[in-house]
Coordinates of C-alpha atoms in Angstrom, one line a residue:
Chain A
X1 CA 252.8 277.0 336.8
X2 CA 253.6 278.7 333.7
X3 CA 257.1 279.6 332.7
X4 CA 258.5 282.6 334.6
X5 CA 260.4 285.2 332.6
X6 CA 262.3 288.7 333.0
X7 CA 264.1 290.8 330.7
X8 CA 265.4 294.2 331.3
X9 CA 267.4 296.7 329.5
X10 CA 269.5 299.7 330.6
X11 CA 269.5 301.5 327.0
X12 CA 270.4 301.2 323.4
X13 CA 273.0 303.4 322.1
X14 CA 276.3 304.0 320.8
X15 CA 279.7 303.4 322.7
X16 CA 280.8 306.0 325.0
X17 CA 284.2 306.4 327.1
X18 CA 281.9 306.0 330.2
X19 CA 280.4 302.7 329.2
X20 CA 283.8 301.5 328.4
X21 CA 285.2 302.6 331.8
X22 CA 282.3 301.0 333.8
X23 CA 281.7 297.8 331.7
X24 CA 282.1 295.7 334.8
X25 CA 279.7 297.7 336.5
X26 CA 277.0 297.4 333.9
X27 CA 277.1 293.8 333.8
X28 CA 276.8 293.5 337.4
X29 CA 274.0 295.6 337.6
X30 CA 272.2 294.6 334.8
X31 CA 272.8 291.0 336.2
X32 CA 271.6 292.0 339.7
X33 CA 268.5 293.8 338.4
X34 CA 267.3 290.9 336.6
X35 CA 267.8 288.4 339.3
X36 CA 266.0 290.6 342.0
X37 CA 262.9 290.7 339.7
X38 CA 263.2 287.2 339.0
X39 CA 263.7 285.9 342.8
X40 CA 260.1 287.7 343.2
X41 CA 258.3 285.9 340.5
X42 CA 259.9 282.6 342.1
X43 CA 258.0 283.3 345.2
X44 CA 254.9 283.7 343.2
X45 CA 254.7 287.5 343.2
X46 CA 252.8 289.4 340.2
X47 CA 254.8 290.6 337.2
X48 CA 254.0 294.1 338.3
X49 CA 256.0 293.8 341.4
X50 CA 258.8 292.0 339.3
X51 CA 259.2 295.0 336.7
X52 CA 259.0 297.5 339.6
X53 CA 261.8 296.0 341.4
X54 CA 264.0 295.7 338.5
X55 CA 263.5 299.5 337.6
X56 CA 263.7 300.6 341.3
X57 CA 267.2 298.8 341.5
X58 CA 268.2 300.6 338.1
X59 CA 266.9 304.2 339.1
X60 CA 269.0 303.6 342.2
X61 CA 272.0 302.7 340.4
X62 CA 273.8 305.7 339.2
X63 CA 275.5 303.9 336.1
X64 CA 271.6 304.3 334.2
X65 CA 269.9 307.3 333.0
X66 CA 267.0 307.2 335.6
X67 CA 266.6 308.0 339.3
X68 CA 270.1 308.9 340.5
X69 CA 272.6 309.7 337.4
X70 CA 269.8 311.2 335.3
X71 CA 270.7 313.7 332.4
X72 CA 270.8 317.1 333.0
X73 CA 268.4 319.3 331.1
X74 CA 269.2 322.7 329.6
X75 CA 268.1 324.5 332.7
X76 CA 270.8 322.4 334.8
X77 CA 268.2 320.2 336.8
X78 CA 267.0 316.5 336.5
X79 CA 263.6 316.1 335.1
X80 CA 262.4 312.3 335.1
X81 CA 259.9 310.2 333.1
X82 CA 258.4 306.8 333.9
X83 CA 255.4 304.4 333.1
X84 CA 254.4 301.1 334.3
X85 CA 251.5 298.8 332.9
X86 CA 249.5 295.7 333.9
X87 CA 249.0 293.4 331.0
X88 CA 246.4 291.7 332.9
X89 CA 243.6 294.3 332.9
X90 CA 245.7 296.9 331.5
X91 CA 245.6 299.4 334.3
X92 CA 248.6 301.9 333.7
X93 CA 250.3 304.9 335.3
X94 CA 253.2 307.3 334.3
X95 CA 254.9 310.6 335.5
X96 CA 256.6 313.0 333.4
X97 CA 258.7 316.1 334.2
X98 CA 259.0 314.7 337.5
X99 CA 261.5 316.2 340.1
X100 CA 262.7 315.0 343.8
X101 CA 261.0 311.5 343.6
X102 CA 263.7 309.4 344.6
X103 CA 261.9 306.0 342.3
X104 CA 259.6 307.6 339.8
X105 CA 258.1 304.3 338.6
X106 CA 257.1 303.6 342.4
X107 CA 254.7 307.0 341.9
X108 CA 253.8 305.5 338.2
X109 CA 252.6 302.6 340.2
X110 CA 250.6 304.2 342.8
X111 CA 248.9 306.0 340.0
X112 CA 248.2 302.5 338.3
X113 CA 246.8 301.3 341.6
X114 CA 244.4 304.4 341.9
X115 CA 243.1 303.7 338.6
X116 CA 241.7 307.1 337.7
X117 CA 244.0 309.3 335.6
X118 CA 247.1 307.7 333.8
X119 CA 249.6 310.4 333.1
X120 CA 250.5 313.3 335.8
X121 CA 253.4 315.6 334.9
X122 CA 255.4 318.4 336.3
X123 CA 254.1 320.1 339.7
X124 CA 250.9 318.1 339.6
X125 CA 252.9 314.9 339.8
X126 CA 255.4 316.1 342.5
X127 CA 252.0 316.9 344.5
X128 CA 250.6 313.8 344.2
X129 CA 254.0 312.4 345.3
X130 CA 253.6 314.3 348.4
X131 CA 250.2 313.6 349.1
X132 CA 251.1 309.9 348.7
X133 CA 254.4 310.2 350.9
X134 CA 256.6 308.7 348.5
X135 CA 260.3 309.1 349.4
X136 CA 261.9 312.4 348.2
X137 CA 265.4 313.3 347.7
X138 CA 267.3 316.8 347.3
X139 CA 268.2 317.6 343.7
X140 CA 271.8 316.9 344.5
X141 CA 271.2 313.2 345.1
X142 CA 270.2 312.9 341.6
X143 CA 273.0 314.5 339.7
X144 CA 276.3 312.6 339.7
X145 CA 279.9 313.7 338.8
X146 CA 279.8 312.0 335.4
X147 CA 276.4 313.8 334.3
X148 CA 277.5 317.3 335.8
X149 CA 280.8 317.2 334.6
X150 CA 279.2 316.2 330.8
X151 CA 276.6 319.3 331.5
X152 CA 279.3 321.9 332.3
X153 CA 281.7 320.7 329.6
X154 CA 279.0 320.9 327.0
X155 CA 277.3 323.8 328.4
X156 CA 280.4 325.9 327.5
X157 CA 282.0 324.6 324.7
X158 CA 279.1 323.5 322.4
X159 CA 276.3 326.0 320.7
X160 CA 272.5 325.2 321.2
X161 CA 272.6 323.2 317.5
X162 CA 275.4 321.1 318.6
X163 CA 273.7 320.4 322.2
X164 CA 270.6 319.4 320.3
X165 CA 272.4 317.2 318.2
X166 CA 273.8 315.1 320.7
X167 CA 270.6 313.7 322.1
X168 CA 272.6 311.9 324.9
X169 CA 269.6 309.5 325.8
X170 CA 269.4 306.7 328.1
X171 CA 266.4 304.6 329.3
X172 CA 265.8 301.5 331.6
X173 CA 262.9 299.1 331.0
X174 CA 261.7 295.7 332.2
X175 CA 259.0 293.2 331.1
X176 CA 258.0 290.1 332.8
X177 CA 255.8 287.1 332.8
X178 CA 254.6 285.6 336.4
X179 CA 253.5 282.3 337.4
X180 CA 249.9 283.2 336.8
X181 CA 250.5 283.9 333.1
X182 CA 250.3 287.8 333.8
X183 CA 252.5 290.2 331.7
X184 CA 253.6 293.7 332.9
X185 CA 256.2 296.3 331.7
X186 CA 257.9 299.6 333.2
X187 CA 260.2 302.0 331.9
X188 CA 262.2 305.1 333.3
X189 CA 264.5 307.8 332.2
X190 CA 266.2 310.9 333.0
X191 CA 265.8 311.9 329.7
X192 CA 268.2 313.4 327.1
X193 CA 271.1 315.8 328.2
X194 CA 270.2 319.4 327.4
X195 CA 266.6 318.6 326.5
X196 CA 264.6 321.8 327.0
X197 CA 262.6 322.5 330.1
X198 CA 259.3 320.8 329.3
X199 CA 260.5 318.1 327.1
X200 CA 258.6 314.8 327.7
X201 CA 259.9 311.7 326.3
X202 CA 258.5 308.1 325.0
X203 CA 259.2 306.6 328.9
X204 CA 256.3 308.5 330.1
X205 CA 253.9 307.2 327.1
X206 CA 251.8 304.3 327.5
X207 CA 251.7 302.4 324.3
X208 CA 254.9 304.3 323.3
X209 CA 257.9 303.8 326.0
X210 CA 255.9 300.8 327.0
X211 CA 252.9 298.8 326.8
X212 CA 251.6 295.2 328.1
X213 CA 248.3 293.2 327.2
X214 CA 248.1 289.5 328.4
X215 CA 246.9 288.9 325.0
X216 CA 249.7 290.1 323.2
X217 CA 253.1 290.9 325.1
X218 CA 254.9 293.1 327.6
X219 CA 257.2 295.5 325.5
X220 CA 259.8 298.3 326.3
X221 CA 261.4 300.8 323.8
X222 CA 264.5 302.6 324.3
X223 CA 266.8 304.9 322.3
X224 CA 265.9 308.2 320.7
X225 CA 262.7 309.1 322.7
X226 CA 261.0 311.0 319.5
X227 CA 261.6 308.4 316.9
X228 CA 259.9 305.9 319.4
X229 CA 256.8 308.2 319.5
X230 CA 256.7 308.8 315.7
X231 CA 256.5 304.8 315.2
X232 CA 254.6 304.3 318.2
X233 CA 257.2 301.8 319.0
X234 CA 255.8 299.6 321.7
X235 CA 252.4 299.7 320.6
X236 CA 253.4 298.6 317.3
X237 CA 254.9 295.4 318.6
X238 CA 251.8 294.8 320.7
X239 CA 249.3 295.0 317.6
X240 CA 251.5 292.8 315.6
X241 CA 251.5 290.4 318.3
X242 CA 247.8 290.5 318.7
X243 CA 247.0 290.6 315.0
X244 CA 249.5 289.1 313.3
X245 CA 251.1 285.5 313.5
X246 CA 255.0 286.7 314.0
X247 CA 256.9 285.4 316.9
X248 CA 257.9 287.9 319.7
X249 CA 261.6 288.1 318.1
X250 CA 260.2 288.6 314.6
X251 CA 258.1 291.1 315.8
X252 CA 260.9 293.0 317.5
X253 CA 263.1 292.8 314.5
X254 CA 260.4 293.9 312.1
X255 CA 259.8 297.2 314.0
X256 CA 263.3 298.0 314.3
X257 CA 264.7 296.4 311.2
X258 CA 262.1 296.7 308.4
X259 CA 259.3 299.5 309.5
X260 CA 262.1 301.9 310.9
X261 CA 265.2 300.4 308.7
X262 CA 265.6 304.0 307.4
X263 CA 265.3 305.7 311.0
X264 CA 268.0 308.3 312.0
X265 CA 268.5 307.2 315.3
X266 CA 268.8 304.9 318.1
X267 CA 266.0 302.1 318.6
X268 CA 266.0 299.4 320.8
X269 CA 263.2 297.0 322.0
X270 CA 262.9 294.4 324.5
X271 CA 259.6 292.4 325.1
X272 CA 258.2 288.9 326.6
X273 CA 255.2 287.0 325.2
X274 CA 252.6 285.3 327.1
X275 CA 254.4 281.9 326.8
X276 CA 257.6 283.5 328.2
X277 CA 259.8 283.9 324.8
X278 CA 261.9 286.8 324.9
X279 CA 262.3 289.2 322.1
X280 CA 265.3 291.9 321.7
X281 CA 266.1 294.0 318.9
X282 CA 268.3 297.2 318.4
X283 CA 269.9 299.2 315.7
X284 CA 272.6 301.0 317.8
X285 CA 276.3 299.9 318.6
X286 CA 275.2 298.4 321.8
X287 CA 272.3 297.3 324.2
X288 CA 272.5 296.9 328.0
X289 CA 270.4 294.1 328.6
X290 CA 269.9 290.8 330.5
X291 CA 267.0 288.2 330.7
X292 CA 266.4 285.1 332.6
X293 CA 263.7 282.5 332.7
X294 CA 262.6 279.1 334.5
X295 CA 264.5 277.3 331.8
X296 CA 267.7 279.7 331.5
X297 CA 270.3 281.0 333.7
X298 CA 270.6 284.7 333.3
X299 CA 272.1 286.2 330.4
X300 CA 273.9 289.6 330.5
X301 CA 275.0 291.3 327.1
X302 CA 276.0 294.9 326.3
X303 CA 278.4 294.8 323.2
X304 CA 277.5 291.1 322.0
X305 CA 274.7 290.9 319.5
Chain B
X1 CA 244.8 316.1 291.3
X2 CA 243.6 313.3 293.9
X3 CA 240.7 313.2 295.9
X4 CA 240.6 316.0 298.7
X5 CA 238.7 314.9 302.0
X6 CA 238.3 316.6 305.5
X7 CA 236.7 314.9 308.6
X8 CA 236.4 316.7 311.9
X9 CA 234.8 315.9 315.3
X10 CA 233.7 318.1 318.4
X11 CA 233.7 315.0 321.0
X12 CA 231.9 311.5 321.5
X13 CA 229.6 311.6 324.4
X14 CA 226.4 311.1 326.1
X15 CA 223.4 313.8 325.5
X16 CA 223.7 316.9 328.0
X17 CA 221.4 319.8 328.6
X18 CA 224.0 322.2 327.1
X19 CA 224.2 320.3 323.7
X20 CA 220.5 320.1 323.4
X21 CA 220.1 324.1 323.8
X22 CA 223.2 324.8 321.4
X23 CA 222.1 322.1 318.9
X24 CA 222.1 324.4 316.0
X25 CA 225.3 326.4 317.0
X26 CA 227.1 323.1 317.0
X27 CA 225.9 321.9 313.7
X28 CA 226.6 325.4 312.2
X29 CA 230.5 325.6 313.8
X30 CA 231.1 321.8 312.8
X31 CA 230.0 322.8 309.2
X32 CA 232.2 326.0 309.1
X33 CA 235.2 324.2 310.7
X34 CA 234.9 321.4 308.0
X35 CA 234.4 324.1 305.1
X36 CA 237.4 326.2 306.3
X37 CA 239.5 323.3 306.1
X38 CA 238.3 322.2 302.9
X39 CA 239.1 325.5 301.4
X40 CA 242.4 325.5 302.1
X41 CA 242.8 321.9 300.3
X42 CA 241.0 323.5 297.4
X43 CA 243.3 326.0 297.0
X44 CA 246.3 323.5 297.1
X45 CA 247.1 323.8 300.7
X46 CA 248.8 320.7 302.4
X47 CA 246.6 318.9 304.7
X48 CA 248.6 320.0 307.7
X49 CA 247.5 323.5 307.0
X50 CA 243.9 322.2 306.9
X51 CA 243.7 320.4 310.1
X52 CA 245.6 323.4 311.7
X53 CA 242.9 325.5 310.6
X54 CA 239.9 323.5 311.4
X55 CA 241.2 323.1 315.1
X56 CA 242.0 326.6 315.3
X57 CA 238.1 327.4 314.7
X58 CA 237.1 325.0 317.1
X59 CA 239.5 326.3 319.9
X60 CA 238.1 329.7 318.9
X61 CA 234.1 328.7 319.3
X62 CA 233.3 328.4 322.8
X63 CA 231.1 325.5 322.3
X64 CA 234.2 323.3 322.4
X65 CA 236.2 322.1 325.1
X66 CA 239.3 323.2 323.6
X67 CA 240.9 326.8 323.8
X68 CA 238.3 329.0 324.6
X69 CA 235.6 327.1 326.5
X70 CA 238.0 324.6 327.9
X71 CA 237.0 322.7 330.9
X72 CA 238.2 323.9 334.2
X73 CA 240.4 321.5 336.4
X74 CA 240.1 320.7 340.0
X75 CA 242.4 323.7 340.9
X76 CA 239.8 326.1 339.0
X77 CA 241.9 326.8 336.0
X78 CA 242.3 325.6 332.3
X79 CA 245.0 323.1 331.2
X80 CA 244.9 322.5 327.8
X81 CA 246.5 319.5 325.3
X82 CA 247.0 319.5 321.9
X83 CA 249.0 317.4 319.0
X84 CA 249.5 317.7 315.2
X85 CA 250.9 315.1 313.0
X86 CA 252.2 315.2 309.1
X87 CA 251.8 311.8 307.4
X88 CA 254.0 312.9 304.8
X89 CA 257.3 312.6 306.9
X90 CA 256.0 311.9 310.4
X91 CA 256.9 315.1 311.9
X92 CA 254.6 315.7 314.6
X93 CA 254.4 318.2 317.6
X94 CA 252.2 318.5 320.7
X95 CA 251.7 320.4 324.1
X96 CA 250.2 319.5 327.5
X97 CA 249.2 321.4 330.4
X98 CA 249.4 324.4 328.7
X99 CA 247.9 328.0 329.9
X100 CA 247.6 331.3 328.2
X101 CA 248.4 330.2 324.8
X102 CA 245.0 331.1 322.5
X103 CA 245.5 328.2 320.1
X104 CA 247.4 325.4 321.5
X105 CA 247.5 323.5 317.9
X106 CA 249.4 326.6 316.6
X107 CA 252.1 326.0 319.2
X108 CA 252.2 322.1 318.3
X109 CA 252.6 323.1 314.8
X110 CA 255.9 325.1 315.6
X111 CA 257.3 322.5 317.9
X112 CA 256.6 320.2 314.3
X113 CA 258.2 322.7 312.3
X114 CA 261.2 322.7 314.4
X115 CA 261.6 318.9 314.6
X116 CA 263.5 318.6 317.6
X117 CA 261.5 317.7 320.5
X118 CA 257.8 316.3 320.4
X119 CA 255.9 316.9 323.5
X120 CA 256.5 320.2 325.5
X121 CA 254.6 320.5 328.7
X122 CA 253.8 323.0 331.5
X123 CA 255.8 325.8 332.1
X124 CA 258.4 324.7 329.2
X125 CA 255.6 324.8 326.8
X126 CA 254.6 328.1 327.8
X127 CA 258.3 329.5 327.6
X128 CA 258.5 328.3 324.3
X129 CA 255.0 329.8 323.3
X130 CA 256.6 333.2 324.6
X131 CA 259.9 332.7 322.8
X132 CA 258.0 331.8 319.5
X133 CA 255.8 335.0 320.3
X134 CA 252.3 333.1 319.6
X135 CA 249.4 334.8 320.7
X136 CA 248.7 334.6 324.9
X137 CA 245.3 335.4 326.6
X138 CA 244.3 336.0 330.0
X139 CA 242.8 333.2 332.0
X140 CA 239.7 334.7 331.8
X141 CA 239.4 334.6 328.1
X142 CA 239.2 330.7 328.3
X143 CA 236.7 330.3 330.7
X144 CA 233.0 330.7 329.7
X145 CA 230.0 330.9 331.8
X146 CA 228.7 327.4 331.1
X147 CA 232.1 325.9 332.1
X148 CA 232.3 328.2 335.2
X149 CA 228.7 327.6 336.4
X150 CA 229.4 323.8 336.2
X151 CA 232.5 323.9 338.1
X152 CA 231.3 326.2 340.8
X153 CA 228.4 323.9 341.3
X154 CA 230.0 320.7 341.2
X155 CA 232.8 322.1 343.5
X156 CA 230.1 323.0 346.2
X157 CA 227.9 319.8 345.8
X158 CA 229.9 317.0 344.9
X159 CA 232.4 314.6 346.7
X160 CA 236.1 314.0 345.3
X161 CA 234.9 310.8 344.1
X162 CA 231.5 312.1 342.6
X163 CA 233.7 314.4 340.8
X164 CA 236.2 312.0 339.7
X165 CA 233.2 309.8 338.4
X166 CA 232.0 312.7 336.1
X167 CA 234.8 312.9 333.8
X168 CA 233.1 315.4 331.6
X169 CA 235.4 315.3 328.6
X170 CA 235.6 316.6 325.4
X171 CA 238.0 317.0 322.3
X172 CA 238.1 318.0 318.9
X173 CA 240.1 316.6 316.2
X174 CA 240.6 317.1 312.4
X175 CA 241.8 314.6 309.7
X176 CA 242.8 315.7 306.1
X177 CA 244.1 314.5 302.8
X178 CA 245.4 317.0 300.3
X179 CA 245.7 317.4 296.3
X180 CA 249.4 316.0 296.7
X181 CA 248.0 312.8 298.8
X182 CA 249.6 313.9 301.7
X183 CA 247.5 313.1 305.1
X184 CA 247.7 315.0 308.2
X185 CA 245.8 315.1 311.6
X186 CA 245.3 317.3 314.8
X187 CA 243.7 317.0 318.2
X188 CA 243.0 319.6 320.9
X189 CA 241.4 319.7 324.4
X190 CA 240.8 321.6 327.5
X191 CA 241.0 318.0 329.5
X192 CA 238.0 316.7 331.5
X193 CA 236.7 318.9 334.2
X194 CA 237.7 318.5 337.9
X195 CA 240.7 316.7 336.3
X196 CA 243.7 316.9 338.8
X197 CA 246.6 319.3 338.7
X198 CA 249.1 317.8 336.1
X199 CA 246.9 315.3 334.3
X200 CA 247.8 314.9 330.8
X201 CA 245.5 313.3 328.5
X202 CA 245.5 311.3 325.0
X203 CA 245.3 314.5 323.4
X204 CA 248.9 315.2 323.7
X205 CA 250.0 311.8 322.7
X206 CA 251.2 311.1 319.3
X207 CA 250.0 307.5 318.4
X208 CA 247.0 307.7 320.8
X209 CA 245.2 310.7 320.5
X210 CA 246.1 311.4 316.9
X211 CA 248.3 309.9 314.2
X212 CA 249.1 310.4 310.5
X213 CA 251.1 308.2 308.0
X214 CA 250.8 308.5 304.1
X215 CA 251.1 304.7 304.5
X216 CA 248.4 303.9 306.5
X217 CA 245.7 306.7 307.5
X218 CA 245.3 310.0 309.4
X219 CA 242.8 309.4 312.6
X220 CA 242.1 311.3 315.8
X221 CA 240.5 309.8 318.9
X222 CA 238.2 311.1 321.2
X223 CA 236.2 310.1 324.4
X224 CA 237.5 308.9 327.7
X225 CA 241.3 309.8 327.4
X226 CA 242.3 307.2 329.6
X227 CA 240.7 304.7 327.9
X228 CA 242.3 305.9 324.7
X229 CA 245.6 305.5 326.2
X230 CA 244.9 302.2 327.4
X231 CA 244.0 300.8 323.9
X232 CA 246.4 303.0 321.7
X233 CA 243.3 304.0 320.1
X234 CA 244.8 305.9 317.0
X235 CA 247.9 304.0 316.8
X236 CA 245.9 300.9 316.5
X237 CA 243.9 302.1 313.8
X238 CA 246.8 302.9 311.9
X239 CA 248.7 299.6 312.6
X240 CA 245.7 297.6 311.4
X241 CA 245.8 299.9 308.0
X242 CA 249.3 299.3 307.4
X243 CA 249.1 295.6 308.1
X244 CA 245.8 294.3 307.3
X245 CA 243.2 294.4 304.7
X246 CA 240.6 296.4 306.1
X247 CA 238.8 299.5 304.8
X248 CA 239.2 302.7 307.2
X249 CA 235.6 302.0 308.3
X250 CA 236.0 298.6 309.0
X251 CA 239.3 299.3 311.2
X252 CA 237.7 302.1 313.1
X253 CA 234.4 300.1 313.8
X254 CA 237.0 297.2 314.8
X255 CA 238.8 299.3 317.4
X256 CA 235.7 300.5 318.8
X257 CA 233.3 297.7 318.8
X258 CA 235.2 294.6 318.8
X259 CA 238.5 295.4 320.3
X260 CA 237.1 297.4 322.9
X261 CA 233.6 296.2 323.1
X262 CA 233.8 296.1 326.9
X263 CA 235.1 299.4 327.5
X264 CA 233.5 301.3 330.2
X265 CA 233.6 304.8 328.9
X266 CA 233.1 306.9 325.8
X267 CA 235.3 306.1 322.6
X268 CA 235.1 307.8 319.2
X269 CA 237.5 307.9 316.1
X270 CA 237.6 309.8 313.0
X271 CA 239.9 308.8 310.1
X272 CA 240.6 309.0 306.5
X273 CA 242.7 306.7 304.2
X274 CA 245.0 307.9 301.5
X275 CA 242.3 307.5 298.9
X276 CA 240.3 309.9 300.8
X277 CA 237.5 307.4 302.2
X278 CA 236.4 308.4 305.7
X279 CA 236.0 306.1 308.9
X280 CA 234.2 307.4 311.6
X281 CA 232.9 305.2 314.7
X282 CA 231.8 305.5 318.4
X283 CA 230.1 304.1 321.2
X284 CA 228.3 307.2 322.6
X285 CA 224.8 308.6 322.6
X286 CA 226.3 311.2 320.2
X287 CA 229.3 312.3 318.3
X288 CA 229.7 315.8 317.0
X289 CA 231.3 315.4 313.5
X290 CA 231.3 316.7 309.8
X291 CA 232.9 315.6 306.6
X292 CA 233.5 316.9 303.1
X293 CA 235.4 315.7 300.1
X294 CA 235.7 316.6 296.3
X295 CA 233.0 314.1 295.4
X296 CA 230.6 314.9 298.5
X297 CA 229.0 317.9 300.0
X298 CA 229.5 318.6 303.5
X299 CA 227.7 316.5 306.1
X300 CA 227.2 317.3 309.5
X301 CA 225.7 314.9 312.1
X302 CA 225.6 314.7 316.0
X303 CA 222.8 312.5 317.2
X304 CA 222.1 310.4 313.8
X305 CA 224.1 307.4 313.5

């Protein structure tokens, strides 16, 4: 049995009052999410199940900007993106501009299993969700007081330009290596607050927001979605691992601190290689993250480098 | 003044009756599209203008599956994707699930110029188009007899599974190097026939369907969109050019014929490097393509290798 590993993140960003107030809650949730995924791997389940379970947990937890607790867009509602990929056979699925679906990552997984289209967005994604019978929730389920208060305050006090500049983003992501040596990655987000109707972020984009290939690594990007798209963040790490001779930590550091050292925006990466080594890199004040493997108890960090 | 170059494509796929019947029309249109873009470069215009003009011409020409003449999806309407990127500063814009907009690439260009979000899809993209005042057309404008007849015949005679298997795709793409040494790339498509409501293809995805970076190359992918997403087609070529020591032709050949040699589906790539060298590679029976540079008259090929 090969080494098993899980690494997860809950976003890379600058400090906020909300994070300070909920620091213990974040730490507990990160730990629990990583452990839930790790327990599945210990029972011999595939990496794909592990990342789906970790993301589902964070989508259900109101502290993270994904599923319940998603950011509110400029029209006042929640619009979610998610993606998932199996490194064994490169099957993948993703959803964008999704409403009402309790767990977007589970809908992305169903698209992956069907193995026909990859990205379904908007009304078409919701139709597919209904056809598949996934659990739906009313709009009110997704909107939590801390997001609503922020939305109302900013809507009333800030100009469009000031709202645009805020880019209050957040993503959750998970990568895993299972006992059979298979890699998987998944991402989910509620987007950025005040984003315009129709804006799709990197979390819906295979090769940008997440990527997995048994020959290279499983990797998730977080931070400013547009910056991650422009720099092909996850794909870049994967190609470096496949073509170069960097370690997974070196590859993540290279993409964040060398290739994009002049980037004006937050960027974060978590990754795991085929041997179970973890790479984590970010340029923001903090990154919510946790990792655990068969030779390493769970580690949870937010502010600490 | 550095060398100036344009390369365009109208899709990589297997032979069809429609292509055989319209061979001269295709050749003329490919030639004209490349020449329109090249004339702009000769007058000192930026590569971004050249690729936008080449794609606009192909969107307006009914022979190509983009803009007018787009494929018809499973609900019986046209849903278009497009993207454009400036290699000078990595600004980019893209649209997905777009209806009514006569030239999707021009809307993608407006998103690029605004430099805020990157991908706008569905209703939000159409709202943005109306806000920007771009030219709209009635649904009937986009649907041409050859696409409509094919849609009706298949709808009535084929099962869902048979329809899915057809994946009658097609994309147009353009890459260019201007006199100032700047690169640009753009893609546009009407999607695949019978694709499900909400399906977004690679042509809307920066880093997959197209990518441009003055430090590497400008590149467009075509063929089976899901295959291009899975293999990060355009991004892979760009990272190889930035990190390795392949020529642009070698990088395109590597991605198509080595990295994805077992791919079950059509793949095609066109690219231009910072010195104006062109790379073209595909695994299908034919690829509609043309290229021209300051030291090379226009060349048009469809069946010929």
